[in-house]
Amino acid sequence: MNTFQKNESKETLFSPVSIEEVPRRPPSPPKKPSTKICGSNYPLSIAFIVVNEFCERFSYYGMKAVLTLYFLYFLHWNEDTSTSIYHAFSSLCYFTPILGAAIADSWLGKFKTIIYLSLVYVLGHVIKSLGALPILGGQVVHTVLSLVGLSLIALGTGGIKPCVAAFGGDQFEETHAEERSRYFSVFYLAINAGSLISTFITPMLRGDVQCFGEDCYALAFGVPGLLMVIALVVFAMGSKMYNKPPPEGNIVAQVLKCIWFALSNRFKNRSGDIPKRQHWLDWAAEKYPKQLIMDVKALTRILFLYIPLPMFWALLDQQGSRWTLQATRMNRNLGFFVLQPDQMQVLNPLLVLIFIPLFDLVIYRLVSKCGIHFSSLRKMAVGMILACLAFAVAAAVEIKINEMAPAQPGSQEVFLQVLNLADDEMKVTMLGNENNSLLIESIKSFQKTPHYSKLYLKTKSQDFHFHLKYHNLSVYTEHSVQEQNWYSLFIRKDGNSISSMMVKDTESKTTNGMTAVRFVNTLHKDVNISLSTDISLSVGEDYGVSAYRIVQRGEYPAVHCRTEDENFSLNLGLLEFGAAYLFVITNSTNQGLQAWKIEDIPANKMSIAWQLPQYALVTAAEVMFSVTGLEFSYSQAPSSMKSVLQAAWLLTVAAGNIIVLVVAQFSGLVQWAEFILFSCLLLVVCLLFSIMGYNYVPVKTEDMQDPADKQIPHIQGNMINLETKKTKL
């Protein structure tokens, strides 16, 4: 809270202020009696606030859980751009609380700020959901709507973030401090509950529900938007019950003005003839009260320790971006449950609820019994080391995924497979000195080469000549290819002759963790295939080839197909994660209509369960770093600086997301190397933080008492000496 009046800064520039005459804010008007819950000391109004917070956190985390995959699959951005925009949005969400606090403290008050910015929040969700409708415009429209919606959501969620919890605290009378403390426990439980449930449900709405023939992002964004509408309605319903304190002035602005005045005053009086002062903030004494200056001094000592913190957040916040992208390249079938890649994020809030009591009641007590002094700064340093280990594990998982993935063609290279659709074996020979050793053995009927063959090109595109030998027939054919692509050469009997066609395979051999299928129709009539209620395609007659279609992983025992004169079903079998399949529709005299199944791209083999260790490590790091860091900061800062400290803490999170944005856009590293880079950077930062923490002298509680309770020593006294003894800015 602000410990001085808002208009104190209107004094003459160099008019001295007596240390003993610190102006004090007039007492707040008495709070009106509030309705209690079941005869307790808990105001009924906090029920509306807690429900509001649950719905708002459900809305935010539910939308954010599917955001990276929305960028990747719906807007078709690459992984680096998707990661960058994701972290730009996250960073903006942690910058806007400064604006929300300023509006609430200096202009509208907390209640009106929450109402107005919640309306902005809802509008952002509506625009974001409209941007996920495939039928509404094209790529440019979707991109513009998405960015506008995300900007409004960032303003809304960030703007109300510093107001809701504090507004709930305002509902309690000063004599009910114990009930207020329990309220904050319930409040943060609502935050974790909203996060836990939403990160589990919204990925299911995205992946398990199909709309417009693809994943239903509109529903995945629309449900969180509906929860935000409910949050706003519930909060407004309690309007008449709330205690609504008027704006009290923004202490953050006062602190910034004090620091600016001290710096500018020191610069103006840099002459050697002017006596030096013990601390650079003492140059603000001509304009600001001594208690404020002393509080700002205590604040700057803590802010100095905040300098290394953004690097930790840079690692922690990649769970929703890089780690989710990693999960798309893994096998998500756990046997008893099939996970969506963005559902793995649910581990974080779940493990937080488990680890907090585990660390407080078991681990910290065991460490203490071993005679080890586990101070707050040491806990934070250990948290940084755990985050380093988490990213080292993530890098090891990434390397293993790459080892299991098929090789990628390089510059002036292509991969080729040959499929024989004729009724007898075929001999295929490539003409040319570079590749004439390939395809030596004959290919049997309805067989393919055992693997893709690597062909070398002289230029970026080149014509290849093939010799096809079938019984007594000998045919020469020519096909053009371009570098860094995969091709399938289909050979078929064409009346009394043979012919071939070259088809370009899927552009990405990993298919980004999705399941892809395509069909070749050997019948003499078109075939319409219904893969699901929303996914259907038509394949042309006489060896028509369809495009790839993305489908859900699972069993497809009876896929409905239709020609102009008959209906039939095809058994496609099990379609696995990450695989791409080719199905050749044939009409055998013995077995009738059937589909010959070929796996173009092997399925993801590494289980998503291998991500569990890195999630456990990074969540343990979060518990040791984040919870301990806030507790330490609050214990070291004067009561008047709590809100400033909260603002600075949120800014470190914003800065951490900017670090990820910069690295993703400009590093150019492969993914495992990027994980190692972040791990090494945080290790270096951890070393610097440990040195800073070693030199830090903790402030005792009695050293931060209000002047009314303790006489303020002279400006040359022990308080100032203590503040500058070890850590100087």
XYZ file of C-alpha atoms in Angstrom:
729
model
C 0.000 0.000 0.000
C 1.058 3.581 -0.554
C 2.446 5.104 2.631
C 2.293 8.719 1.574
C -0.289 11.042 0.097
C -0.734 11.246 -3.614
C 0.017 15.013 -3.821
C 3.210 15.011 -1.797
C 5.346 15.364 -4.932
C 3.902 18.848 -5.563
C 6.376 20.374 -3.083
C 9.096 22.759 -4.271
C 11.921 20.903 -6.010
C 14.618 21.322 -3.358
C 12.463 21.987 -0.318
C 13.770 19.699 2.485
C 11.310 17.380 4.158
C 11.636 16.730 7.856
C 12.302 13.084 8.621
C 9.954 13.109 11.588
C 7.114 14.676 9.575
C 6.268 11.952 7.075
C 2.723 12.607 5.889
C 0.347 9.734 6.493
C -2.688 8.733 4.465
C -5.985 9.518 6.182
C -7.726 6.413 7.484
C -9.958 4.546 5.030
C -13.704 4.892 5.599
C -15.212 2.020 7.570
C -16.302 -0.937 5.467
C -20.006 -1.560 5.172
C -21.296 -4.716 6.882
C -21.214 -7.640 4.466
C -23.314 -10.795 4.229
C -21.436 -13.771 5.678
C -21.325 -17.401 4.526
C -23.322 -19.626 6.909
C -22.695 -17.455 9.956
C -18.887 -17.529 9.501
C -16.556 -14.568 9.097
C -16.234 -15.182 5.359
C -18.045 -12.578 3.218
C -20.482 -14.090 0.739
C -18.967 -11.883 -1.954
C -15.744 -13.946 -2.082
C -17.711 -16.913 -3.460
C -18.382 -14.886 -6.627
C -14.711 -13.892 -6.841
C -13.418 -17.467 -6.445
C -15.825 -18.812 -9.094
C -14.835 -15.944 -11.369
C -11.150 -16.811 -10.970
C -11.748 -20.511 -11.661
C -13.639 -19.735 -14.881
C -11.121 -17.112 -16.005
C -8.142 -19.439 -15.467
C -10.014 -22.229 -17.279
C -10.566 -19.783 -20.105
C -6.930 -18.637 -20.307
C -5.109 -21.940 -19.887
C -7.625 -23.841 -22.010
C -7.149 -21.452 -24.923
C -3.375 -21.376 -24.477
C -3.063 -25.178 -24.358
C -4.052 -25.602 -28.017
C -2.495 -22.383 -29.286
C 0.802 -23.779 -30.609
C -0.858 -26.565 -32.598
C -3.395 -24.039 -33.932
C -0.530 -21.976 -35.341
C 1.152 -25.069 -36.756
C -1.759 -26.988 -38.293
C -4.491 -24.405 -38.898
C -2.501 -21.284 -39.847
C 0.262 -23.499 -41.308
C 3.118 -21.558 -39.749
C 6.430 -23.334 -39.243
C 7.558 -24.457 -35.797
C 9.842 -21.471 -35.174
C 7.178 -18.912 -36.082
C 4.563 -20.764 -34.012
C 6.903 -20.776 -31.016
C 7.766 -17.094 -31.452
C 4.155 -15.901 -31.638
C 3.193 -18.142 -28.706
C 5.872 -16.570 -26.503
C 5.151 -13.064 -27.802
C 1.572 -13.556 -26.610
C 2.751 -14.948 -23.258
C 5.108 -12.010 -22.825
C 2.334 -9.518 -23.552
C 0.136 -11.251 -20.952
C 2.774 -10.458 -18.336
C 3.422 -6.867 -19.446
C -0.223 -5.786 -19.354
C -0.665 -6.316 -15.571
C 1.356 -3.138 -15.108
C -1.261 -1.288 -17.169
C -4.141 -2.962 -15.313
C -2.694 -2.040 -11.920
C -2.185 1.562 -13.019
C -5.786 1.843 -14.251
C -7.173 0.298 -11.063
C -5.020 2.251 -8.598
C -5.105 5.640 -10.284
C -8.387 5.864 -12.161
C -11.220 3.291 -12.108
C -10.660 1.221 -8.999
C -10.428 -2.567 -8.944
C -14.111 -3.388 -9.525
C -14.625 -1.298 -12.655
C -11.230 -2.332 -14.030
C -12.180 -6.009 -13.724
C -15.575 -5.429 -15.378
C -14.324 -3.331 -18.291
C -11.247 -5.417 -19.068
C -13.290 -8.621 -18.773
C -15.478 -7.274 -21.580
C -12.310 -6.766 -23.632
C -11.292 -10.307 -22.666
C -14.603 -11.768 -23.901
C -14.371 -9.802 -27.152
C -10.890 -11.226 -27.707
C -12.204 -14.767 -27.264
C -15.039 -14.150 -29.723
C -12.662 -12.812 -32.381
C -10.195 -15.632 -31.733
C -12.923 -18.256 -32.148
C -14.131 -16.655 -35.384
C -10.549 -16.779 -36.660
C -10.609 -20.570 -36.197
C -13.607 -21.111 -38.504
C -12.343 -22.510 -41.854
C -15.412 -21.187 -43.682
C -14.720 -17.595 -42.622
C -12.301 -16.098 -45.127
C -8.866 -17.299 -46.098
C -5.402 -17.447 -44.582
C -5.008 -13.673 -44.251
C -8.396 -13.249 -42.540
C -7.655 -16.068 -40.105
C -4.244 -14.605 -39.260
C -5.571 -11.067 -38.704
C -8.482 -12.260 -36.559
C -6.165 -14.489 -34.521
C -3.633 -11.738 -33.808
C -6.321 -9.181 -32.937
C -8.085 -11.681 -30.685
C -4.865 -12.644 -28.920
C -3.955 -8.984 -28.348
C -7.334 -8.315 -26.707
C -7.053 -11.502 -24.613
C -3.580 -10.443 -23.434
C -4.915 -7.022 -22.441
C -7.876 -8.581 -20.645
C -6.136 -11.379 -18.752
C -3.128 -9.256 -17.864
C -5.213 -6.253 -16.916
C -7.374 -8.106 -14.395
C -4.543 -10.313 -13.076
C -3.322 -7.860 -10.371
C -6.868 -6.811 -9.430
C -8.910 -9.956 -8.732
C -6.911 -11.446 -5.840
C -6.432 -8.051 -4.171
C -10.118 -7.209 -4.632
C -10.999 -10.426 -2.808
C -8.720 -9.407 0.046
C -10.535 -6.060 0.246
C -13.763 -7.870 1.180
C -12.426 -8.890 4.606
C -12.392 -6.766 7.715
C -9.024 -6.083 9.321
C -9.955 -8.234 12.319
C -10.419 -11.302 10.113
C -6.809 -11.759 8.972
C -6.893 -15.541 9.480
C -9.959 -15.942 7.270
C -8.346 -13.729 4.632
C -5.253 -15.978 4.631
C -7.439 -19.050 4.077
C -9.270 -17.238 1.311
C -6.016 -16.786 -0.599
C -5.346 -20.529 -0.261
C -8.764 -21.283 -1.769
C -8.163 -18.620 -4.414
C -4.933 -20.230 -5.618
C -6.560 -23.644 -5.448
C -9.175 -22.301 -7.884
C -6.364 -21.145 -10.187
C -4.751 -24.590 -10.234
C -8.091 -26.359 -10.594
C -9.033 -24.213 -13.582
C -5.641 -24.811 -15.187
C -5.686 -28.556 -14.504
C -9.176 -29.191 -15.886
C -8.862 -26.933 -18.929
C -5.496 -28.287 -20.120
C -7.047 -31.756 -20.056
C -10.399 -30.925 -21.687
C -9.639 -28.416 -24.453
C -7.103 -30.639 -26.276
C -9.833 -33.294 -26.368
C -12.279 -30.770 -27.845
C -9.663 -29.965 -30.473
C -8.513 -33.454 -31.406
C -11.412 -35.782 -30.625
C -14.122 -33.615 -32.207
C -14.097 -33.056 -35.959
C -15.677 -30.013 -37.593
C -15.371 -28.959 -41.224
C -13.359 -32.132 -41.855
C -10.472 -31.319 -39.507
C -9.579 -30.665 -35.874
C -12.181 -28.424 -34.240
C -10.143 -25.413 -33.132
C -13.239 -23.215 -33.171
C -14.775 -25.382 -30.434
C -11.491 -25.553 -28.501
C -11.392 -21.739 -28.430
C -15.145 -21.251 -28.100
C -15.573 -23.244 -24.871
C -12.902 -21.188 -23.009
C -14.608 -18.085 -24.380
C -17.916 -19.287 -22.930
C -16.219 -19.836 -19.558
C -14.976 -16.244 -19.665
C -18.537 -15.047 -20.276
C -19.635 -17.069 -17.227
C -16.764 -15.556 -15.219
C -17.902 -12.044 -16.099
C -21.581 -12.754 -15.352
C -20.806 -14.379 -11.994
C -18.544 -11.525 -10.959
C -21.153 -8.917 -11.929
C -23.856 -10.783 -9.978
C -22.060 -10.007 -6.728
C -21.805 -6.288 -7.453
C -24.103 -5.146 -4.649
C -22.274 -7.266 -2.060
C -18.760 -6.038 -2.790
C -16.769 -3.603 -0.751
C -15.308 -1.290 -3.402
C -12.390 0.787 -2.098
C -11.701 3.932 -4.138
C -8.431 4.270 -6.117
C -5.533 4.974 -3.746
C -2.803 6.040 -6.154
C -0.317 3.884 -8.010
C 2.710 3.092 -5.846
C 4.581 1.733 -8.893
C 4.421 5.161 -10.511
C 5.570 6.820 -7.287
C 8.566 4.487 -7.028
C 9.560 5.159 -10.627
C 9.263 8.917 -10.078
C 11.382 8.680 -6.940
C 14.108 6.723 -8.741
C 14.040 9.073 -11.721
C 14.260 12.141 -9.518
C 17.212 10.669 -7.582
C 19.104 9.887 -10.794
C 18.411 13.247 -12.417
C 19.209 15.143 -9.209
C 22.490 13.240 -8.855
C 23.371 14.080 -12.452
C 22.616 17.785 -11.919
C 24.766 17.866 -8.790
C 27.755 15.908 -10.092
C 30.210 18.704 -9.278
C 33.066 17.695 -6.971
C 32.270 20.612 -4.665
C 28.921 19.135 -3.630
C 29.195 16.651 -0.736
C 28.596 13.047 -1.696
C 25.747 11.068 -0.196
C 25.954 7.553 1.121
C 23.419 6.045 -1.329
C 22.399 7.232 -4.765
C 18.707 7.209 -3.729
C 19.502 9.767 -0.983
C 19.501 12.344 -3.799
C 15.683 12.085 -3.797
C 15.491 13.455 -0.237
C 14.746 17.014 -1.461
C 11.387 15.926 -2.824
C 10.288 12.575 -1.347
C 9.741 11.486 2.278
C 12.494 9.519 3.936
C 10.343 6.450 4.586
C 9.599 6.100 0.861
C 13.302 6.429 0.040
C 14.205 3.773 2.595
C 11.523 1.468 1.193
C 12.806 1.967 -2.347
C 16.338 1.173 -1.153
C 15.127 -2.125 0.253
C 13.257 -2.731 -3.002
C 16.303 -2.118 -5.220
C 18.308 -4.703 -3.292
C 15.721 -7.340 -4.190
C 15.336 -6.121 -7.780
C 19.090 -6.572 -8.185
C 18.551 -10.280 -7.462
C 15.763 -10.326 -10.067
C 18.175 -9.619 -12.952
C 19.007 -13.315 -13.655
C 15.425 -14.572 -13.199
C 14.115 -14.180 -16.800
C 16.300 -17.048 -17.999
C 14.482 -19.462 -15.685
C 11.102 -18.431 -17.081
C 12.484 -18.825 -20.609
C 12.852 -22.536 -19.899
C 9.713 -23.030 -17.807
C 7.296 -21.521 -20.329
C 8.419 -23.767 -23.207
C 6.138 -26.541 -21.959
C 3.357 -25.116 -24.123
C 5.526 -24.573 -27.215
C 8.679 -26.611 -27.835
C 7.730 -29.502 -25.568
C 4.263 -29.719 -27.135
C 5.857 -29.802 -30.588
C 8.148 -32.571 -29.368
C 5.094 -34.543 -28.201
C 3.631 -34.450 -31.739
C 6.543 -36.626 -32.899
C 5.965 -39.309 -30.243
C 3.618 -42.272 -29.865
C 0.771 -41.040 -27.678
C -0.873 -44.411 -27.070
C -0.397 -45.302 -23.392
C -2.387 -48.523 -23.698
C -5.161 -47.483 -21.323
C -5.506 -43.958 -22.763
C -4.533 -42.081 -25.919
C -3.172 -38.608 -25.177
C -3.319 -35.552 -27.377
C 0.133 -33.889 -27.692
C -1.070 -30.705 -25.980
C -2.573 -32.716 -23.117
C 0.858 -33.448 -21.642
C 0.790 -29.919 -20.216
C -1.738 -31.151 -17.649
C 1.193 -32.760 -15.815
C 2.441 -29.371 -14.670
C -0.552 -28.206 -12.560
C -1.138 -31.795 -11.415
C 2.437 -32.207 -10.197
C 2.399 -28.727 -8.630
C -0.504 -29.802 -6.400
C 1.469 -32.919 -5.444
C 4.921 -31.376 -5.057
C 4.056 -28.352 -2.895
C 2.961 -30.405 0.161
C 5.626 -33.034 -0.618
C 8.421 -30.473 -0.526
C 7.040 -28.542 2.463
C 6.166 -31.514 4.672
C 8.806 -34.074 3.660
C 11.796 -32.958 1.607
C 12.562 -29.621 3.298
C 12.153 -31.184 6.747
C 14.485 -34.058 5.892
C 17.099 -31.629 4.615
C 16.756 -29.585 7.798
C 17.207 -32.680 9.980
C 20.436 -33.423 8.110
C 21.786 -30.149 9.465
C 21.750 -28.352 6.096
C 20.620 -24.728 6.126
C 18.410 -24.644 3.027
C 17.831 -20.907 2.667
C 15.394 -19.400 0.177
C 18.156 -18.330 -2.209
C 19.658 -21.817 -2.126
C 16.266 -23.321 -2.947
C 15.980 -20.994 -5.937
C 19.462 -21.960 -7.145
C 18.603 -25.667 -6.857
C 15.401 -24.949 -8.800
C 17.505 -23.487 -11.612
C 19.707 -26.596 -11.663
C 16.633 -28.846 -11.863
C 15.367 -26.832 -14.835
C 18.784 -27.288 -16.509
C 18.472 -31.048 -15.987
C 14.916 -31.009 -17.379
C 16.127 -29.481 -20.642
C 19.074 -31.871 -20.791
C 16.566 -34.737 -20.560
C 14.396 -33.053 -23.231
C 17.469 -32.844 -25.495
C 18.192 -36.559 -24.961
C 14.581 -37.422 -25.853
C 14.797 -35.228 -28.960
C 17.995 -36.957 -30.098
C 16.346 -40.362 -29.685
C 13.297 -39.226 -31.673
C 15.575 -38.073 -34.500
C 17.397 -41.409 -34.504
C 14.091 -43.234 -34.995
C 12.836 -40.866 -37.692
C 13.563 -41.597 -41.366
C 16.500 -39.807 -42.950
C 15.925 -36.561 -44.794
C 17.162 -35.954 -48.374
C 19.864 -33.336 -48.617
C 20.800 -30.881 -51.315
C 20.705 -32.427 -54.799
C 19.209 -35.630 -53.414
C 15.827 -37.341 -53.719
C 14.330 -40.497 -52.218
C 12.538 -42.930 -54.530
C 10.467 -46.068 -53.999
C 9.088 -48.264 -56.801
C 5.688 -50.013 -56.575
C 4.764 -52.750 -59.014
C 0.985 -52.791 -59.650
C 1.231 -55.223 -62.579
C 0.169 -58.862 -62.324
C 3.710 -60.273 -62.508
C 7.237 -59.366 -61.484
C 8.976 -56.403 -63.095
C 12.614 -55.509 -63.664
C 13.391 -51.783 -63.282
C 16.761 -50.319 -64.241
C 17.910 -46.730 -63.940
C 20.000 -45.397 -66.786
C 22.982 -43.226 -65.963
C 26.384 -43.610 -64.372
C 25.491 -42.169 -60.948
C 22.517 -44.361 -60.053
C 22.814 -47.453 -62.240
C 23.609 -49.660 -59.244
C 20.130 -49.100 -57.759
C 17.059 -51.305 -58.186
C 19.074 -54.380 -59.145
C 16.551 -57.056 -58.131
C 13.194 -57.648 -59.774
C 10.044 -56.421 -57.994
C 7.209 -58.894 -57.576
C 3.580 -58.143 -58.307
C 1.986 -55.810 -55.765
C 5.268 -55.356 -53.965
C 7.460 -52.338 -53.444
C 11.150 -51.784 -52.995
C 12.119 -52.609 -49.373
C 13.039 -49.010 -48.658
C 13.450 -45.643 -50.292
C 16.526 -45.396 -52.500
C 18.661 -42.263 -52.412
C 19.241 -40.762 -55.850
C 21.846 -38.104 -56.569
C 21.105 -35.158 -58.848
C 23.495 -33.007 -60.847
C 21.253 -29.949 -60.474
C 18.269 -28.940 -58.366
C 15.927 -30.664 -60.846
C 16.734 -33.438 -63.238
C 15.166 -35.951 -65.637
C 15.678 -39.640 -64.836
C 15.477 -42.397 -67.440
C 14.169 -45.836 -66.509
C 14.199 -49.160 -68.355
C 11.145 -51.325 -67.560
C 11.217 -55.022 -68.473
C 8.041 -57.110 -68.147
C 8.033 -60.592 -69.713
C 9.110 -59.921 -73.304
C 8.169 -56.234 -73.170
C 10.867 -53.615 -72.813
C 9.892 -49.972 -72.263
C 11.975 -46.838 -71.730
C 10.413 -43.979 -69.744
C 11.474 -40.597 -68.433
C 10.421 -38.687 -65.285
C 11.444 -35.328 -63.814
C 12.251 -34.847 -60.102
C 13.287 -31.966 -57.850
C 15.797 -32.090 -55.012
C 14.915 -32.756 -51.353
C 11.679 -34.603 -52.152
C 10.272 -38.131 -51.893
C 8.780 -39.869 -54.899
C 6.900 -43.066 -55.661
C 7.233 -44.639 -59.108
C 4.049 -46.626 -59.918
C 4.405 -49.273 -62.649
C 1.253 -50.850 -64.081
C 0.078 -52.944 -66.972
C -1.605 -50.875 -69.645
C -3.411 -53.246 -72.009
C -0.726 -55.180 -73.840
C 1.968 -52.759 -72.717
C 3.282 -51.320 -69.451
C 3.467 -47.724 -68.263
C 4.657 -45.762 -65.251
C 3.806 -42.615 -63.363
C 5.886 -40.626 -60.868
C 4.026 -39.245 -57.829
C 5.457 -36.849 -55.275
C 5.041 -38.104 -51.719
C 4.145 -36.032 -48.659
C 6.378 -33.007 -48.173
C 7.249 -33.851 -44.564
C 8.330 -37.391 -43.853
C 7.397 -36.993 -40.192
C 3.908 -35.572 -40.975
C 4.236 -33.642 -37.683
C 2.907 -36.505 -35.624
C -0.350 -36.751 -37.558
C -1.692 -39.819 -39.387
C -1.888 -39.344 -43.173
C -3.500 -41.557 -45.837
C -3.798 -41.484 -49.627
C -5.327 -43.843 -52.182
C -4.550 -45.214 -55.647
C -7.616 -46.423 -57.566
C -6.917 -49.228 -60.057
C -10.634 -49.624 -60.914
C -12.193 -48.358 -64.140
C -14.587 -46.044 -62.273
C -14.318 -43.262 -59.718
C -14.439 -44.201 -56.040
C -15.801 -42.002 -53.240
C -14.302 -42.856 -49.838
C -15.778 -41.782 -46.473
C -13.053 -41.916 -43.821
C -15.348 -40.385 -41.178
C -18.504 -38.322 -40.950
C -16.537 -35.181 -41.864
C -13.711 -36.565 -44.036
C -14.403 -37.899 -47.519
C -12.491 -37.881 -50.789
C -12.888 -38.951 -54.376
C -10.253 -40.929 -56.318
C -10.294 -40.886 -60.102
C -10.584 -43.992 -62.250
C -7.713 -45.903 -63.871
C -4.908 -45.330 -61.380
C -6.015 -41.984 -60.061
C -4.003 -40.860 -57.013
C -5.586 -38.860 -54.195
C -3.902 -36.214 -52.075
C -2.935 -36.984 -48.497
C -5.685 -36.608 -45.915
C -5.109 -36.271 -42.172
C -7.155 -38.692 -40.053
C -7.419 -39.704 -36.433
C -5.240 -42.497 -35.166
C -7.173 -45.727 -34.628
C -8.707 -48.844 -36.154
C -10.528 -48.543 -39.507
C -12.066 -52.017 -40.064
C -14.854 -50.949 -42.436
C -14.391 -47.733 -44.418
C -17.426 -47.055 -46.594
C -16.688 -46.671 -50.325
C -19.014 -46.032 -53.234
C -18.826 -46.169 -57.015
C -21.500 -45.237 -59.500
C -23.064 -48.683 -59.349
C -22.105 -50.313 -56.029
C -21.185 -49.784 -52.368
C -18.429 -51.666 -50.575
C -16.195 -51.455 -47.501
C -12.408 -51.527 -47.127
C -10.468 -52.721 -44.095
C -7.632 -50.245 -43.525
C -6.530 -51.777 -40.221
C -4.739 -49.792 -37.497
C -3.446 -46.358 -38.473
C -0.716 -45.249 -36.071
C 0.630 -41.848 -34.953
C 3.087 -40.157 -37.299
C 2.677 -42.666 -40.126
C 1.738 -42.011 -43.741
C -0.063 -44.806 -45.569
C -0.736 -45.608 -49.210
C -3.751 -47.783 -50.049
C -4.075 -49.309 -53.524
C -7.697 -50.241 -54.279
C -7.783 -53.431 -56.358
C -10.390 -55.901 -57.596
C -9.080 -59.434 -57.255
C -11.019 -62.292 -58.812
C -10.384 -64.386 -55.710
C -10.831 -61.843 -52.899
C -12.935 -59.113 -54.479
C -12.435 -55.426 -53.746
C -9.690 -54.782 -51.235
C -6.967 -52.276 -50.275
C -3.245 -53.044 -50.485
C -1.681 -51.209 -47.508
C 1.790 -49.681 -47.774
C 3.481 -47.677 -45.007
C 5.254 -44.776 -46.713
C 6.410 -43.297 -43.426
C 6.939 -45.432 -40.312
C 4.884 -44.631 -37.234
C 6.239 -42.784 -34.193
C 7.956 -45.392 -32.056
C 9.046 -43.448 -28.955
C 6.351 -43.304 -26.284
C 5.163 -39.959 -25.004
C 5.683 -41.353 -21.489
C 9.380 -40.512 -21.938
C 8.417 -36.861 -21.441
C 7.374 -37.570 -17.853
C 10.906 -37.157 -16.357
C 11.416 -33.723 -17.909
C 7.973 -32.570 -16.727
C 8.674 -33.862 -13.203
C 12.041 -32.077 -13.098
C 10.746 -28.756 -14.427
C 7.732 -28.817 -12.072
C 9.991 -29.507 -9.086
C 12.125 -26.608 -10.306
C 9.041 -24.384 -10.453
C 8.012 -25.280 -6.898
C 11.490 -24.588 -5.521
C 12.042 -21.440 -7.575
C 8.709 -19.697 -8.023
C 7.004 -20.365 -4.692
C 10.217 -19.797 -2.721
C 11.152 -16.716 -4.738
C 7.876 -14.925 -4.034
C 8.026 -15.908 -0.372
C 11.598 -14.606 -0.066
C 10.814 -11.377 -1.917
C 7.813 -10.615 0.263
C 9.802 -11.277 3.428
C 12.529 -8.850 2.367
C 10.421 -6.001 0.985
C 8.623 -3.326 3.017
C 4.843 -3.692 3.078
C 4.430 -0.603 0.900
C 6.513 -2.222 -1.865
C 4.583 -5.517 -2.204
C 2.683 -4.400 -5.301
C 5.844 -3.038 -6.928
C 7.548 -6.349 -6.241
C 4.670 -8.267 -7.821
C 4.916 -6.062 -10.911
C 8.668 -6.662 -11.166
C 8.163 -10.420 -10.762
C 5.663 -10.475 -13.646
C 8.065 -8.445 -15.789
C 10.771 -11.093 -15.332
C 8.305 -13.658 -16.747
C 7.621 -11.373 -19.716
C 11.353 -10.918 -20.327
C 11.873 -14.685 -20.215
C 9.317 -15.218 -22.986
C 11.069 -12.584 -25.099
C 14.312 -14.582 -24.743
C 12.574 -17.664 -26.200
C 11.149 -15.566 -29.032
C 14.602 -14.252 -29.981
C 16.297 -17.670 -29.806
C 13.535 -19.369 -31.815
C 13.693 -16.781 -34.573
C 17.423 -16.213 -34.891
C 19.388 -19.173 -33.483
C 18.913 -21.482 -36.480
C 19.747 -24.494 -34.298
C 18.228 -27.948 -34.557
C 15.838 -28.651 -31.692
C 18.068 -30.801 -29.490
C 20.892 -28.249 -29.776
C 18.482 -25.456 -28.811
C 17.492 -27.391 -25.680
C 21.185 -27.784 -24.776
C 21.725 -24.057 -25.376
C 18.958 -23.103 -22.949
C 20.248 -25.589 -20.381
C 23.790 -24.191 -20.560
C 22.605 -20.572 -20.441
C 20.563 -21.213 -17.320
C 23.514 -23.020 -15.730
C 25.684 -19.932 -16.252
C 22.911 -17.683 -14.917
C 22.543 -20.004 -11.909
C 26.241 -19.534 -11.126
C 25.875 -15.743 -11.289
C 22.737 -15.860 -9.146
C 24.533 -18.011 -6.552
C 27.333 -15.458 -6.305
C 24.824 -12.629 -5.948
C 22.894 -14.588 -3.321
C 26.074 -15.383 -1.383
C 26.828 -11.661 -1.069
C 23.244 -10.768 -0.152
C 22.598 -9.758 3.487
C 19.004 -10.564 4.495
C 16.988 -7.811 6.138
C 15.382 -8.649 9.461
C 11.685 -7.999 9.985
C 12.276 -5.428 12.693
C 14.418 -3.376 10.310
C 11.352 -2.699 8.130
C 8.969 -1.400 10.791
C 6.846 1.652 10.192
C 8.233 4.944 11.578
C 5.237 5.143 13.896
C 6.350 1.916 15.567
C 10.074 2.493 15.495
C 12.106 5.682 15.561
C 13.875 6.222 12.271
C 17.653 6.473 12.722
C 19.632 9.346 11.295
C 20.368 9.174 7.602
C 23.889 7.988 8.433
C 22.526 5.223 10.678
C 22.651 1.436 10.537
C 19.690 0.946 8.169
C 21.438 2.693 5.293
C 24.755 1.049 6.116
C 23.104 -2.388 6.089
C 21.476 -1.770 2.744
C 24.748 -0.812 1.055
C 27.047 -3.164 2.920
C 27.071 -6.015 0.415
C 24.950 -5.203 -2.613
C 25.461 -1.906 -4.383
C 23.777 -0.857 -7.619
